[in-house]
Amino acid sequence: MRRIEHPGPVHAQRRLSVDCGLAHARVALAPGATLIDALAAMLDRFGVSSAVATLHGGGFDPFVYYMPALSPTPAHAVYFSGRHEPKGLVRLESAGVTIGRRDQQPWLHCHGIWRDAAGHRLGGHVVPNEALIAEPVEASMWFLKGAAFEVTPSPETAFSLFEPKATGEGASYSKGAFALAVRANEDLCTALEQECRARGISNAQIRGGVGSLIGASFDDGRVVEPFVTEVFIREGKVSANAANELEAQIDVALVDHLGGLSEGRLQRGDNPVLVTFELVIEPTSFTNPWNKK
């Protein structure tokens, strides 16, 4: 399995999970607000400080984004490009979002795919306070209760990354869900399977899902060789297969540092995280109901 060396000391805990409750809503993000302001307003409306979401349709003008990139210095193993500022209306295809807090203020992590005014299909990391909604965006949101994603320094990677933190609120929406961050060099599918197995979960849906992988291997044999990527989960689940073993089925879209777009189902056991991956797991059944949180 591919591996990357980050500049800092390796953190002993390779997965960080926090129990939470979830509430789901489909909402429309209206024109006239930046992406961060529109989603922060939804957090206020539901009385929480964090959520994960998938976005579909709509448009932005102006719009600013970054691409994944090689690092120009040894201070980081990988980095991000300079600013990309396409002219005219940018039409969103789909995106994944984690909404949380940075320095006690709302912030988000968003990777997506869109088309510029010339029709070119592109992808990358959206700059949330410089993406102004021009046409309504459909958002499917899962609001967290009892946990929140907070931007936290990562000595290992030399970045500041979203990590789930307990908030002390009662997890009163649904039971057994948890927010999860997977650290670098851990296979994404295996990490989800192990976490669900430890919790006695036999079936679960993946909600949200934003991060990076060291290239990618798909279950149809395709391989993304450029190793710096930005990824979001289109759809995912963890369930028991015919041998009654947990199996993660994760469909992703990604852009690599050469500008290539790729989509498909990840090959289990061969997709290590590049920097981080954050998501939420919502169980639908348990092997042992007494394991249910």
Backbone as CSV, one residue per row, in Angstrom:
resi,resn,N_x,N_y,N_z,CA_x,CA_y,CA_z,C_x,C_y,C_z
1,MET,0.856,-1.193,0.000,0.000,0.000,0.000,0.891,1.242,0.000
2,ARG,0.482,2.248,-0.745,1.253,3.480,-0.857,1.365,4.168,0.506
3,ARG,2.413,4.955,0.686,2.654,5.611,1.970,3.335,6.957,1.724
4,ILE,3.062,7.912,2.612,3.694,9.225,2.525,4.312,9.573,3.877
5,GLU,5.454,10.271,3.828,6.129,10.699,5.048,5.824,12.168,5.293
6,HIS,5.143,12.446,6.394,4.889,13.829,6.790,6.032,14.335,7.662
7,PRO,6.163,15.660,7.819,7.356,16.198,8.481,7.382,16.043,9.999
8,GLY,6.224,15.854,10.626,6.178,15.847,12.083,6.099,14.454,12.678
9,PRO,6.077,14.380,14.010,5.982,13.087,14.694,4.647,12.405,14.422
10,VAL,4.688,11.098,14.220,3.481,10.336,13.906,2.592,10.243,15.138
11,HIS,1.338,10.661,14.993,0.386,10.613,16.100,0.045,9.158,16.410
12,ALA,0.043,8.814,17.688,-0.202,7.418,18.070,-1.619,6.968,17.735
13,GLN,-2.584,7.872,17.800,-3.986,7.529,17.544,-4.302,7.788,16.080
14,ARG,-4.570,6.741,15.323,-4.745,6.881,13.874,-6.183,7.139,13.459
15,ARG,-7.127,6.923,14.345,-8.526,7.271,14.101,-9.043,7.990,15.336
16,LEU,-9.796,9.054,15.115,-10.384,9.805,16.217,-11.888,9.847,16.010
17,SER,-12.646,9.249,16.937,-14.102,9.198,16.792,-14.774,9.758,18.035
18,VAL,-15.922,10.393,17.830,-16.716,10.983,18.913,-18.178,10.663,18.663
19,ASP,-18.862,10.125,19.663,-20.281,9.820,19.542,-21.088,11.087,19.296
20,CYS,-22.159,10.942,18.531,-23.013,12.101,18.280,-24.417,11.645,17.938
21,GLY,-25.357,12.563,18.021,-26.679,12.383,17.465,-26.734,13.077,16.123
22,LEU,-27.697,12.705,15.306,-27.833,13.284,13.969,-29.277,13.677,13.699
23,ALA,-29.440,14.758,12.980,-30.738,15.134,12.416,-30.515,15.518,10.966
24,HIS,-31.390,15.050,10.075,-31.206,15.272,8.643,-32.240,16.253,8.110
25,ALA,-31.813,17.087,7.164,-32.739,17.990,6.487,-32.219,18.289,5.091
26,ARG,-33.145,18.456,4.159,-32.802,18.949,2.823,-33.196,20.420,2.773
27,VAL,-32.247,21.243,2.378,-32.490,22.686,2.380,-31.988,23.273,1.069
28,ALA,-32.449,24.471,0.763,-31.964,25.216,-0.396,-31.157,26.406,0.105
29,LEU,-29.960,26.541,-0.425,-29.109,27.681,-0.088,-29.390,28.780,-1.103
30,ALA,-29.928,29.895,-0.623,-30.419,30.942,-1.511,-29.289,31.823,-2.030
31,PRO,-29.477,32.410,-3.207,-28.476,33.335,-3.748,-28.284,34.552,-2.845
32,GLY,-27.092,35.152,-2.983,-26.797,36.383,-2.267,-25.905,36.232,-1.065
33,ALA,-25.620,35.007,-0.647,-24.741,34.764,0.502,-23.545,33.936,0.051
34,THR,-22.429,34.085,0.768,-21.303,33.193,0.513,-21.649,31.798,1.017
35,LEU,-20.896,30.823,0.552,-21.172,29.446,0.957,-21.059,29.285,2.466
36,ILE,-20.048,29.874,3.080,-19.885,29.721,4.527,-21.029,30.396,5.269
37,ASP,-21.447,31.581,4.823,-22.532,32.276,5.523,-23.856,31.524,5.375
38,ALA,-24.122,30.974,4.197,-25.372,30.245,3.979,-25.440,28.995,4.851
39,LEU,-24.331,28.250,4.933,-24.335,27.030,5.732,-24.294,27.341,7.226
40,ALA,-23.591,28.392,7.616,-23.587,28.792,9.027,-24.991,29.187,9.480
41,ALA,-25.759,29.807,8.600,-27.137,30.161,8.939,-27.976,28.919,9.199
42,MET,-27.701,27.843,8.472,-28.416,26.590,8.707,-28.022,25.983,10.052
43,LEU,-26.772,26.091,10.433,-26.368,25.622,11.759,-27.128,26.380,12.841
44,ASP,-27.227,27.691,12.690,-27.964,28.496,13.668,-29.432,28.093,13.711
45,ARG,-29.989,27.842,12.547,-31.409,27.472,12.470,-31.696,26.181,13.232
46,PHE,-30.759,25.239,13.191,-30.959,23.960,13.858,-30.287,23.896,15.233
47,GLY,-29.672,24.986,15.658,-29.128,25.070,17.009,-27.926,24.187,17.263
48,VAL,-27.061,24.007,16.252,-25.861,23.183,16.403,-24.656,23.970,15.899
49,SER,-23.469,23.408,16.113,-22.252,24.092,15.656,-21.517,23.316,14.573
50,SER,-22.079,22.170,14.135,-21.382,21.385,13.123,-22.367,20.539,12.332
51,ALA,-21.957,20.211,11.094,-22.765,19.364,10.220,-21.873,18.827,9.119
52,VAL,-22.359,17.804,8.446,-21.768,17.370,7.181,-22.866,17.453,6.139
53,ALA,-22.462,17.585,4.867,-23.470,17.817,3.834,-22.962,17.366,2.475
54,THR,-23.914,17.119,1.583,-23.627,16.989,0.160,-24.381,18.105,-0.551
55,LEU,-23.754,18.685,-1.562,-24.334,19.786,-2.319,-24.538,19.354,-3.762
56,HIS,-25.624,19.854,-4.372,-25.905,19.537,-5.767,-26.493,20.766,-6.446
57,GLY,-26.058,20.990,-7.672,-26.656,22.030,-8.502,-26.352,23.432,-8.029
58,GLY,-26.967,24.375,-8.706,-26.771,25.763,-8.358,-25.529,26.344,-9.003
59,GLY,-25.233,27.587,-8.654,-24.090,28.257,-9.254,-23.504,29.316,-8.350
60,PHE,-22.260,29.722,-8.694,-21.522,30.711,-7.916,-20.909,31.751,-8.849
61,ASP,-20.882,32.979,-8.387,-20.208,34.055,-9.095,-20.107,35.254,-8.142
62,PRO,-18.897,35.596,-7.701,-17.591,35.022,-8.011,-17.364,33.670,-7.315
63,PHE,-16.219,33.045,-7.672,-15.891,31.723,-7.161,-14.374,31.588,-7.122
64,VAL,-13.854,31.095,-5.982,-12.410,30.914,-5.825,-12.160,29.510,-5.305
65,TYR,-11.137,28.850,-5.863,-10.811,27.506,-5.395,-9.316,27.254,-5.506
66,TYR,-8.868,26.195,-4.793,-7.495,25.720,-4.869,-7.484,24.312,-5.448
67,MET,-6.353,23.953,-6.018,-6.104,22.594,-6.477,-5.111,21.925,-5.526
68,PRO,-5.105,20.596,-5.450,-4.023,19.928,-4.724,-2.710,20.172,-5.466
69,ALA,-1.596,20.159,-4.729,-0.310,20.474,-5.351,0.832,19.810,-4.596
70,LEU,1.956,19.701,-5.275,3.191,19.292,-4.613,3.629,20.402,-3.666
71,SER,4.354,20.046,-2.630,4.824,21.046,-1.687,6.074,21.737,-2.219
72,PRO,6.122,23.072,-2.152,7.315,23.780,-2.635,8.482,23.739,-1.650
73,THR,8.230,23.318,-0.416,9.271,23.284,0.610,9.143,21.999,1.421
74,PRO,10.181,21.638,2.192,10.091,20.463,3.053,9.185,20.647,4.272
75,ALA,8.612,21.845,4.440,7.768,22.100,5.608,6.498,21.267,5.588
76,HIS,6.077,20.849,4.393,4.893,20.006,4.237,5.207,18.905,3.234
77,ALA,4.548,17.766,3.405,4.720,16.677,2.441,4.000,16.987,1.129
78,VAL,2.854,17.652,1.220,2.070,18.070,0.060,1.520,19.454,0.367
79,TYR,0.915,20.096,-0.644,0.421,21.442,-0.395,-0.788,21.708,-1.285
80,PHE,-1.070,22.973,-1.534,-2.184,23.334,-2.412,-1.720,24.444,-3.346
81,SER,-2.432,24.593,-4.439,-2.042,25.529,-5.491,-2.311,26.972,-5.073
82,GLY,-1.949,27.876,-5.974,-2.401,29.246,-5.841,-3.887,29.362,-6.147
83,ARG,-4.407,30.567,-6.043,-5.826,30.815,-6.242,-6.232,30.631,-7.701
84,HIS,-7.372,29.976,-7.885,-8.019,29.904,-9.194,-9.309,30.715,-9.095
85,GLU,-9.494,31.661,-10.018,-10.650,32.558,-9.984,-11.314,32.590,-11.364
86,PRO,-12.094,31.563,-11.695,-12.735,31.543,-13.015,-13.701,32.711,-13.178
87,LYS,-13.756,33.238,-14.387,-14.646,34.359,-14.692,-16.029,33.845,-15.083
88,GLY,-17.050,34.544,-14.608,-18.414,34.178,-14.968,-18.997,33.137,-14.029
89,LEU,-20.196,32.692,-14.367,-20.938,31.771,-13.506,-20.300,30.390,-13.512
90,VAL,-20.058,29.859,-12.325,-19.571,28.499,-12.151,-20.749,27.648,-11.688
91,ARG,-21.063,26.590,-12.454,-22.215,25.748,-12.131,-21.744,24.501,-11.393
92,LEU,-22.267,24.324,-10.188,-21.865,23.203,-9.354,-22.510,21.918,-9.840
93,GLU,-21.712,20.859,-9.902,-22.230,19.521,-10.145,-22.551,18.864,-8.801
94,SER,-21.539,18.649,-7.982,-21.751,18.095,-6.639,-20.529,18.366,-5.797
95,ALA,-20.718,18.277,-4.477,-19.624,18.546,-3.550,-19.930,17.895,-2.215
96,GLY,-18.884,17.668,-1.439,-19.008,17.226,-0.055,-18.503,18.317,0.863
97,VAL,-19.126,18.456,2.020,-18.790,19.546,2.936,-18.769,19.050,4.374
98,THR,-17.788,19.525,5.125,-17.792,19.441,6.586,-17.866,20.863,7.108
99,ILE,-18.837,21.134,7.971,-18.999,22.476,8.537,-18.726,22.395,10.028
100,GLY,-17.844,23.253,10.507,-17.501,23.242,11.924,-17.042,24.605,12.386
101,ARG,-15.989,24.608,13.240,-15.538,25.859,13.839,-14.031,26.014,13.656
102,ARG,-13.613,27.245,13.422,-12.208,27.618,13.408,-12.077,28.900,14.205
103,ASP,-11.282,28.856,15.286,-11.140,30.022,16.165,-12.499,30.536,16.641
104,GLN,-13.364,29.590,17.004,-14.701,29.879,17.540,-15.661,30.489,16.526
105,GLN,-15.297,30.464,15.249,-16.156,30.994,14.199,-16.477,29.877,13.208
106,PRO,-17.631,29.960,12.522,-17.965,28.922,11.542,-16.922,28.832,10.425
107,TRP,-16.611,27.609,10.043,-15.701,27.370,8.916,-16.098,26.062,8.266
108,LEU,-15.585,25.821,7.061,-15.954,24.573,6.389,-14.826,24.072,5.507
109,HIS,-14.928,22.805,5.164,-14.006,22.096,4.289,-14.854,21.526,3.168
110,CYS,-14.609,21.963,1.926,-15.473,21.595,0.808,-14.643,21.204,-0.399
111,HIS,-14.845,19.981,-0.896,-14.277,19.531,-2.163,-15.425,19.233,-3.119
112,GLY,-15.256,19.599,-4.386,-16.352,19.393,-5.318,-15.914,19.361,-6.764
113,ILE,-16.911,19.199,-7.634,-16.733,19.228,-9.082,-17.749,20.206,-9.657
114,TRP,-17.323,20.978,-10.664,-18.178,22.017,-11.239,-17.768,22.249,-12.687
115,ARG,-18.522,23.099,-13.366,-18.178,23.536,-14.720,-18.063,25.052,-14.737
116,ASP,-17.003,25.542,-15.401,-16.855,26.986,-15.504,-17.726,27.518,-16.638
117,ALA,-17.656,28.820,-16.869,-18.530,29.451,-17.863,-18.283,28.929,-19.267
118,ALA,-17.082,28.403,-19.519,-16.759,27.848,-20.827,-17.153,26.378,-20.951
119,GLY,-17.669,25.802,-19.871,-18.109,24.414,-19.905,-17.059,23.407,-19.486
120,HIS,-15.881,23.876,-19.075,-14.827,22.959,-18.630,-15.186,22.347,-17.279
121,ARG,-15.049,21.039,-17.182,-15.351,20.324,-15.934,-14.091,20.321,-15.057
122,LEU,-14.222,20.861,-13.854,-13.074,21.095,-12.985,-13.406,20.642,-11.569
123,GLY,-12.390,20.599,-10.714,-12.624,20.235,-9.324,-11.542,20.790,-8.433
124,GLY,-11.806,20.748,-7.132,-10.825,21.224,-6.177,-11.437,21.540,-4.834
125,HIS,-10.761,22.426,-4.118,-11.088,22.824,-2.753,-11.690,24.229,-2.811
126,VAL,-12.946,24.363,-2.421,-13.656,25.636,-2.502,-13.219,26.554,-1.362
127,VAL,-12.932,27.823,-1.686,-12.649,28.830,-0.659,-14.002,29.349,-0.157
128,PRO,-14.409,28.999,1.057,-15.818,29.161,1.452,-16.304,30.583,1.591
129,ASN,-15.405,31.507,1.927,-15.847,32.896,2.082,-15.667,33.707,0.807
130,GLU,-15.262,33.041,-0.302,-15.101,33.725,-1.583,-15.868,33.013,-2.694
131,ALA,-16.857,32.232,-2.291,-17.758,31.579,-3.239,-19.161,32.116,-2.971
132,LEU,-19.636,33.019,-3.825,-20.924,33.680,-3.631,-21.998,32.930,-4.413
133,ILE,-23.049,32.514,-3.720,-24.125,31.762,-4.361,-24.900,32.683,-5.308
134,ALA,-24.976,32.275,-6.574,-25.695,33.048,-7.588,-26.974,32.365,-8.037
135,GLU,-27.018,31.038,-7.922,-28.226,30.260,-8.209,-28.409,29.266,-7.074
136,PRO,-29.655,28.969,-6.657,-29.883,28.136,-5.461,-29.159,26.797,-5.521
137,VAL,-28.577,26.424,-4.401,-27.844,25.171,-4.262,-28.631,24.241,-3.349
138,GLU,-28.838,23.004,-3.781,-29.528,22.013,-2.949,-28.529,21.382,-1.991
139,ALA,-28.853,21.381,-0.703,-27.975,20.811,0.317,-28.720,19.743,1.108
140,SER,-28.117,18.564,1.186,-28.606,17.512,2.071,-27.671,17.508,3.275
141,MET,-28.206,17.857,4.472,-27.358,18.133,5.629,-27.688,17.191,6.789
142,TRP,-26.639,16.768,7.489,-26.768,15.989,8.715,-26.155,16.805,9.844
143,PHE,-27.001,17.222,10.774,-26.596,18.108,11.861,-26.157,17.286,13.074
144,LEU,-24.996,17.640,13.643,-24.411,16.892,14.745,-24.857,17.460,16.091
145,LYS,-25.220,16.583,16.994,-25.537,16.954,18.370,-24.631,16.153,19.296
146,GLY,-23.929,16.841,20.188,-23.025,16.166,21.109,-21.592,16.101,20.618
147,ALA,-21.338,16.529,19.391,-19.993,16.546,18.822,-19.915,17.666,17.801
148,ALA,-18.708,18.103,17.515,-18.495,19.136,16.503,-17.111,18.951,15.898
149,PHE,-16.984,19.326,14.643,-15.675,19.348,14.000,-15.021,20.703,14.278
150,GLU,-13.797,20.671,14.814,-13.061,21.893,15.123,-11.690,21.842,14.459
151,VAL,-11.267,22.968,13.877,-9.942,23.057,13.280,-8.899,22.997,14.387
152,THR,-7.977,22.036,14.261,-7.017,21.727,15.317,-5.629,21.569,14.695
153,PRO,-4.576,22.128,15.313,-3.228,21.947,14.762,-2.848,20.474,14.722
154,SER,-2.211,20.077,13.620,-1.728,18.711,13.439,-0.205,18.758,13.317
155,PRO,0.540,18.507,14.411,2.005,18.525,14.320,2.544,17.529,13.303
156,GLU,1.840,16.405,13.120,2.310,15.390,12.184,2.374,15.928,10.763
157,THR,1.323,16.614,10.312,1.242,17.076,8.927,1.649,18.537,8.755
158,ALA,1.752,19.279,9.854,2.041,20.721,9.848,0.889,21.539,9.267
159,PHE,-0.299,20.933,9.179,-1.510,21.658,8.819,-2.403,21.794,10.042
160,SER,-3.454,22.600,9.921,-4.536,22.608,10.893,-5.742,21.947,10.232
161,LEU,-6.317,20.942,10.914,-7.297,20.063,10.296,-8.548,19.950,11.151
162,PHE,-9.671,19.632,10.517,-10.887,19.350,11.275,-10.724,18.035,12.042
163,GLU,-11.043,18.087,13.334,-11.115,16.887,14.165,-12.409,16.928,14.957
164,PRO,-13.041,15.776,15.203,-14.267,15.778,16.002,-13.948,15.955,17.479
165,LYS,-14.760,16.757,18.139,-14.613,17.004,19.572,-15.979,16.824,20.229
166,ALA,-15.987,16.294,21.454,-17.230,16.218,22.222,-17.613,17.608,22.691
167,THR,-18.904,17.934,22.623,-19.370,19.260,23.017,-20.064,19.278,24.372
168,GLY,-20.353,18.092,24.913,-21.037,18.049,26.190,-22.536,18.140,26.088
169,GLU,-23.056,18.312,24.867,-24.507,18.347,24.687,-25.053,16.931,24.668
170,GLY,-26.299,16.755,25.017,-26.921,15.444,24.950,-27.144,15.011,23.510
171,ALA,-26.744,13.804,23.173,-26.946,13.282,21.813,-28.377,12.769,21.689
172,SER,-29.284,13.678,21.392,-30.697,13.376,21.541,-31.426,13.107,20.230
173,TYR,-30.738,13.148,19.100,-31.437,12.957,17.830,-31.537,11.481,17.482
174,SER,-30.450,10.879,17.013,-30.424,9.455,16.720,-29.336,8.831,17.567
175,LYS,-29.340,7.536,17.720,-28.397,6.872,18.609,-27.389,6.053,17.821
176,GLY,-26.156,6.038,18.324,-25.128,5.175,17.765,-24.272,5.813,16.696
177,ALA,-24.588,7.013,16.249,-23.790,7.669,15.217,-22.502,8.211,15.829
178,PHE,-21.516,8.448,14.949,-20.273,9.047,15.441,-19.570,9.806,14.326
179,ALA,-18.877,10.869,14.738,-18.032,11.644,13.831,-16.638,11.049,13.878
180,LEU,-15.955,11.042,12.730,-14.690,10.330,12.619,-13.706,11.118,11.770
181,ALA,-12.442,11.151,12.216,-11.336,11.643,11.396,-10.317,10.516,11.277
182,VAL,-9.886,10.230,10.059,-8.898,9.189,9.790,-7.596,9.869,9.393
183,ARG,-6.505,9.483,10.040,-5.227,10.142,9.808,-4.476,9.522,8.627
184,ALA,-3.358,10.154,8.279,-2.569,9.793,7.107,-2.085,8.352,7.165
185,ASN,-2.024,7.738,5.978,-1.479,6.399,5.741,-2.369,5.266,6.230
186,GLU,-3.563,5.576,6.733,-4.535,4.550,7.092,-5.447,4.296,5.895
187,ASP,-5.639,3.034,5.537,-6.576,2.728,4.465,-7.978,3.148,4.876
188,LEU,-8.637,3.923,4.018,-9.928,4.493,4.393,-10.977,3.407,4.630
189,CYS,-11.102,2.457,3.723,-12.114,1.414,3.882,-11.861,0.594,5.143
190,THR,-10.622,0.177,5.335,-10.286,-0.642,6.498,-10.570,0.103,7.798
191,ALA,-10.249,1.393,7.826,-10.479,2.184,9.036,-11.959,2.217,9.403
192,LEU,-12.822,2.384,8.409,-14.262,2.422,8.683,-14.766,1.055,9.128
193,GLU,-14.281,0.004,8.487,-14.689,-1.347,8.871,-14.269,-1.653,10.308
194,GLN,-13.045,-1.303,10.664,-12.551,-1.582,12.012,-13.331,-0.797,13.058
195,GLU,-13.627,0.453,12.771,-14.351,1.280,13.740,-15.769,0.753,13.932
196,CYS,-16.430,0.364,12.841,-17.780,-0.187,12.963,-17.758,-1.527,13.693
197,ARG,-16.776,-2.374,13.393,-16.687,-3.677,14.059,-16.507,-3.497,15.559
198,ALA,-15.662,-2.554,15.954,-15.412,-2.321,17.373,-16.659,-1.843,18.104
199,ARG,-17.576,-1.224,17.365,-18.793,-0.692,17.966,-19.984,-1.644,17.804
200,GLY,-19.762,-2.811,17.239,-20.842,-3.760,17.060,-21.837,-3.360,16.004
201,ILE,-21.405,-2.575,15.028,-22.286,-2.102,13.964,-22.236,-3.085,12.801
202,SER,-23.382,-3.514,12.330,-23.425,-4.456,11.211,-23.785,-3.787,9.889
203,ASN,-24.459,-2.642,9.941,-24.788,-1.874,8.737,-24.777,-0.395,9.091
204,ALA,-24.226,0.415,8.185,-24.171,1.851,8.447,-24.069,2.608,7.139
205,GLN,-24.541,3.837,7.156,-24.404,4.762,6.039,-23.326,5.786,6.356
206,ILE,-22.551,6.150,5.347,-21.561,7.209,5.489,-22.223,8.522,5.115
207,ARG,-22.080,9.494,5.986,-22.640,10.822,5.749,-21.485,11.817,5.576
208,GLY,-21.603,12.671,4.555,-20.516,13.592,4.267,-19.312,12.825,3.766
209,GLY,-18.119,13.336,4.050,-16.892,12.662,3.657,-16.026,13.539,2.786
210,VAL,-15.035,14.213,3.404,-14.133,15.118,2.695,-12.713,14.822,3.155
211,GLY,-11.777,14.733,2.209,-10.403,14.479,2.595,-9.506,14.299,1.397
212,SER,-8.450,13.493,1.578,-7.469,13.285,0.526,-6.929,11.866,0.609
213,LEU,-6.520,11.333,-0.538,-5.936,10.003,-0.632,-4.606,10.080,-1.371
214,ILE,-3.753,9.070,-1.152,-2.474,8.993,-1.860,-2.757,8.345,-3.213
215,GLY,-3.073,9.175,-4.203,-3.579,8.631,-5.456,-4.886,7.909,-5.176
216,ALA,-5.185,6.880,-5.949,-6.393,6.093,-5.688,-6.341,4.803,-6.487
217,SER,-6.957,3.764,-5.917,-7.167,2.501,-6.617,-8.651,2.190,-6.582
218,PHE,-9.238,1.929,-7.760,-10.656,1.628,-7.847,-10.866,0.127,-8.005
219,ASP,-12.058,-0.316,-7.642,-12.306,-1.758,-7.646,-12.438,-2.343,-9.052
220,ASP,-12.478,-1.498,-10.083,-12.502,-1.989,-11.460,-11.107,-2.057,-12.067
221,GLY,-10.062,-1.815,-11.241,-8.687,-1.924,-11.706,-8.030,-0.618,-12.095
222,ARG,-8.786,0.459,-12.232,-8.181,1.748,-12.558,-7.353,2.266,-11.384
223,VAL,-6.250,2.951,-11.710,-5.363,3.504,-10.689,-5.072,4.966,-11.021
224,VAL,-5.194,5.836,-10.028,-4.797,7.238,-10.165,-3.358,7.341,-9.662
225,GLU,-2.416,7.583,-10.571,-1.008,7.620,-10.200,-0.582,8.928,-9.528
226,PRO,-1.038,10.117,-10.000,-0.665,11.347,-9.299,-1.115,11.266,-7.841
227,PHE,-0.185,11.447,-6.910,-0.464,11.030,-5.537,-1.100,12.107,-4.670
228,VAL,-1.157,13.365,-5.131,-1.777,14.424,-4.330,-3.199,14.627,-4.851
229,THR,-4.184,14.331,-4.032,-5.576,14.393,-4.466,-6.432,15.127,-3.445
230,GLU,-7.565,15.598,-3.905,-8.626,16.091,-3.026,-9.884,15.322,-3.394
231,VAL,-10.556,14.776,-2.382,-11.574,13.750,-2.570,-12.835,14.118,-1.803
232,PHE,-13.988,13.726,-2.333,-15.204,13.714,-1.521,-15.987,12.446,-1.816
233,ILE,-16.737,11.996,-0.831,-17.531,10.779,-0.959,-18.888,11.121,-1.559
234,ARG,-19.205,10.469,-2.671,-20.532,10.652,-3.269,-21.569,9.827,-2.511
235,GLU,-21.196,8.601,-2.183,-22.107,7.699,-1.471,-21.265,6.611,-0.831
236,GLY,-21.661,6.168,0.349,-20.893,5.113,0.988,-21.682,4.388,2.050
237,LYS,-21.297,3.139,2.279,-21.912,2.356,3.336,-20.927,1.305,3.820
238,VAL,-21.205,0.786,5.008,-20.471,-0.343,5.565,-21.516,-1.397,5.901
239,SER,-21.349,-2.613,5.343,-22.349,-3.649,5.576,-21.692,-5.019,5.528
240,ALA,-22.425,-6.024,6.010,-21.908,-7.399,6.015,-22.027,-7.999,4.623
241,ASN,-20.955,-8.663,4.173,-20.971,-9.326,2.876,-21.465,-10.771,3.022
242,ALA,-21.328,-11.561,1.955,-21.835,-12.935,1.982,-21.130,-13.794,3.014
243,ALA,-19.886,-13.434,3.340,-19.126,-14.172,4.358,-19.354,-13.613,5.758
244,ASN,-20.326,-12.705,5.860,-20.667,-12.071,7.134,-19.503,-11.256,7.704
245,GLU,-18.691,-10.693,6.806,-17.614,-9.792,7.199,-17.974,-8.382,6.761
246,LEU,-17.603,-7.387,7.578,-17.919,-6.010,7.232,-17.123,-5.569,6.014
247,GLU,-17.816,-4.870,5.127,-17.201,-4.418,3.876,-17.652,-2.991,3.597
248,ALA,-16.691,-2.092,3.432,-16.988,-0.703,3.100,-17.085,-0.543,1.588
249,GLN,-18.162,0.056,1.135,-18.351,0.368,-0.282,-18.436,1.883,-0.390
250,ILE,-17.372,2.480,-0.937,-17.242,3.932,-0.919,-17.045,4.432,-2.346
251,ASP,-18.008,5.205,-2.831,-17.941,5.815,-4.159,-17.474,7.262,-4.005
252,VAL,-16.401,7.617,-4.701,-15.791,8.932,-4.533,-15.642,9.640,-5.868
253,ALA,-15.404,10.945,-5.777,-14.917,11.752,-6.890,-13.679,12.483,-6.385
254,LEU,-12.708,12.690,-7.279,-11.471,13.336,-6.840,-10.835,14.103,-7.986
255,VAL,-9.984,15.037,-7.610,-9.110,15.731,-8.556,-7.688,15.531,-8.073
256,ASP,-6.768,15.263,-9.007,-5.374,15.084,-8.630,-4.561,16.331,-8.977
257,HIS,-3.290,16.342,-8.579,-2.494,17.569,-8.718,-2.106,17.881,-10.160
258,LEU,-2.386,16.969,-11.092,-2.190,17.267,-12.510,-3.488,17.731,-13.169
259,GLY,-4.553,17.844,-12.384,-5.828,18.332,-12.904,-6.772,17.257,-13.373
260,GLY,-6.395,15.982,-13.223,-7.261,14.903,-13.661,-8.426,14.678,-12.713
261,LEU,-9.600,14.429,-13.268,-10.789,14.082,-12.487,-11.021,12.584,-12.593
262,SER,-11.335,11.943,-11.479,-11.591,10.505,-11.454,-12.751,10.225,-10.528
263,GLU,-13.508,9.177,-10.860,-14.660,8.774,-10.057,-14.762,7.267,-10.049
264,GLY,-15.219,6.709,-8.934,-15.406,5.275,-8.877,-15.481,4.772,-7.460
265,ARG,-15.574,3.442,-7.335,-15.633,2.803,-6.017,-14.224,2.411,-5.586
266,LEU,-13.862,2.765,-4.362,-12.520,2.498,-3.869,-12.284,1.004,-3.665
267,GLN,-11.087,0.570,-4.004,-10.655,-0.795,-3.730,-10.309,-0.914,-2.250
268,ARG,-10.935,-1.833,-1.561,-10.663,-2.023,-0.134,-9.206,-2.441,0.073
269,GLY,-8.577,-1.821,1.069,-7.223,-2.189,1.445,-6.125,-1.537,0.640
270,ASP,-6.457,-0.630,-0.279,-5.426,-0.038,-1.129,-5.647,1.447,-1.362
271,ASN,-6.202,2.161,-0.367,-6.446,3.595,-0.511,-6.105,4.334,0.783
272,PRO,-4.794,4.523,1.028,-4.383,5.216,2.237,-4.689,6.713,2.173
273,VAL,-5.044,7.261,3.330,-5.311,8.692,3.460,-4.008,9.466,3.263
274,LEU,-4.093,10.590,2.567,-2.933,11.436,2.320,-2.646,12.371,3.494
275,VAL,-3.619,13.182,3.883,-3.471,14.111,5.004,-4.509,13.819,6.083
276,THR,-5.779,13.807,5.698,-6.861,13.524,6.641,-8.118,13.168,5.866
277,PHE,-9.078,12.560,6.551,-10.407,12.317,5.982,-11.401,12.411,7.119
278,GLU,-12.411,13.270,6.955,-13.423,13.414,7.999,-14.794,13.068,7.441
279,LEU,-15.620,12.448,8.297,-16.940,11.993,7.879,-17.760,11.645,9.118
280,VAL,-18.998,11.238,8.883,-19.884,10.785,9.949,-20.444,9.429,9.558
281,ILE,-20.552,8.526,10.531,-21.152,7.213,10.324,-22.495,7.160,11.044
282,GLU,-23.543,6.764,10.310,-24.872,6.599,10.889,-25.269,5.126,10.812
283,PRO,-25.260,4.405,11.930,-25.612,2.980,11.909,-27.084,2.768,11.591
284,THR,-27.359,1.641,10.911,-28.737,1.239,10.675,-29.063,-0.082,11.363
285,SER,-28.025,-0.858,11.737,-28.256,-2.066,12.525,-26.975,-2.449,13.249
286,PHE,-27.149,-3.284,14.302,-26.054,-3.689,15.173,-26.016,-5.208,15.279
287,THR,-24.794,-5.752,15.420,-24.670,-7.191,15.662,-25.147,-7.557,17.049
288,ASN,-24.969,-6.625,17.976,-25.395,-6.813,19.374,-26.048,-5.525,19.838
289,PRO,-27.359,-5.509,20.054,-28.020,-4.258,20.431,-27.482,-3.649,21.705
290,TRP,-26.825,-4.440,22.549,-26.260,-3.877,23.790,-25.039,-3.033,23.525
291,ASN,-24.462,-3.155,22.305,-23.323,-2.315,21.944,-23.755,-0.928,21.491
292,LYS,-25.039,-0.773,21.263,-25.555,0.505,20.770,-25.364,1.588,21.813
293,LYS,-24.784,2.715,21.388,-24.530,3.815,22.328,-25.849,4.442,22.768
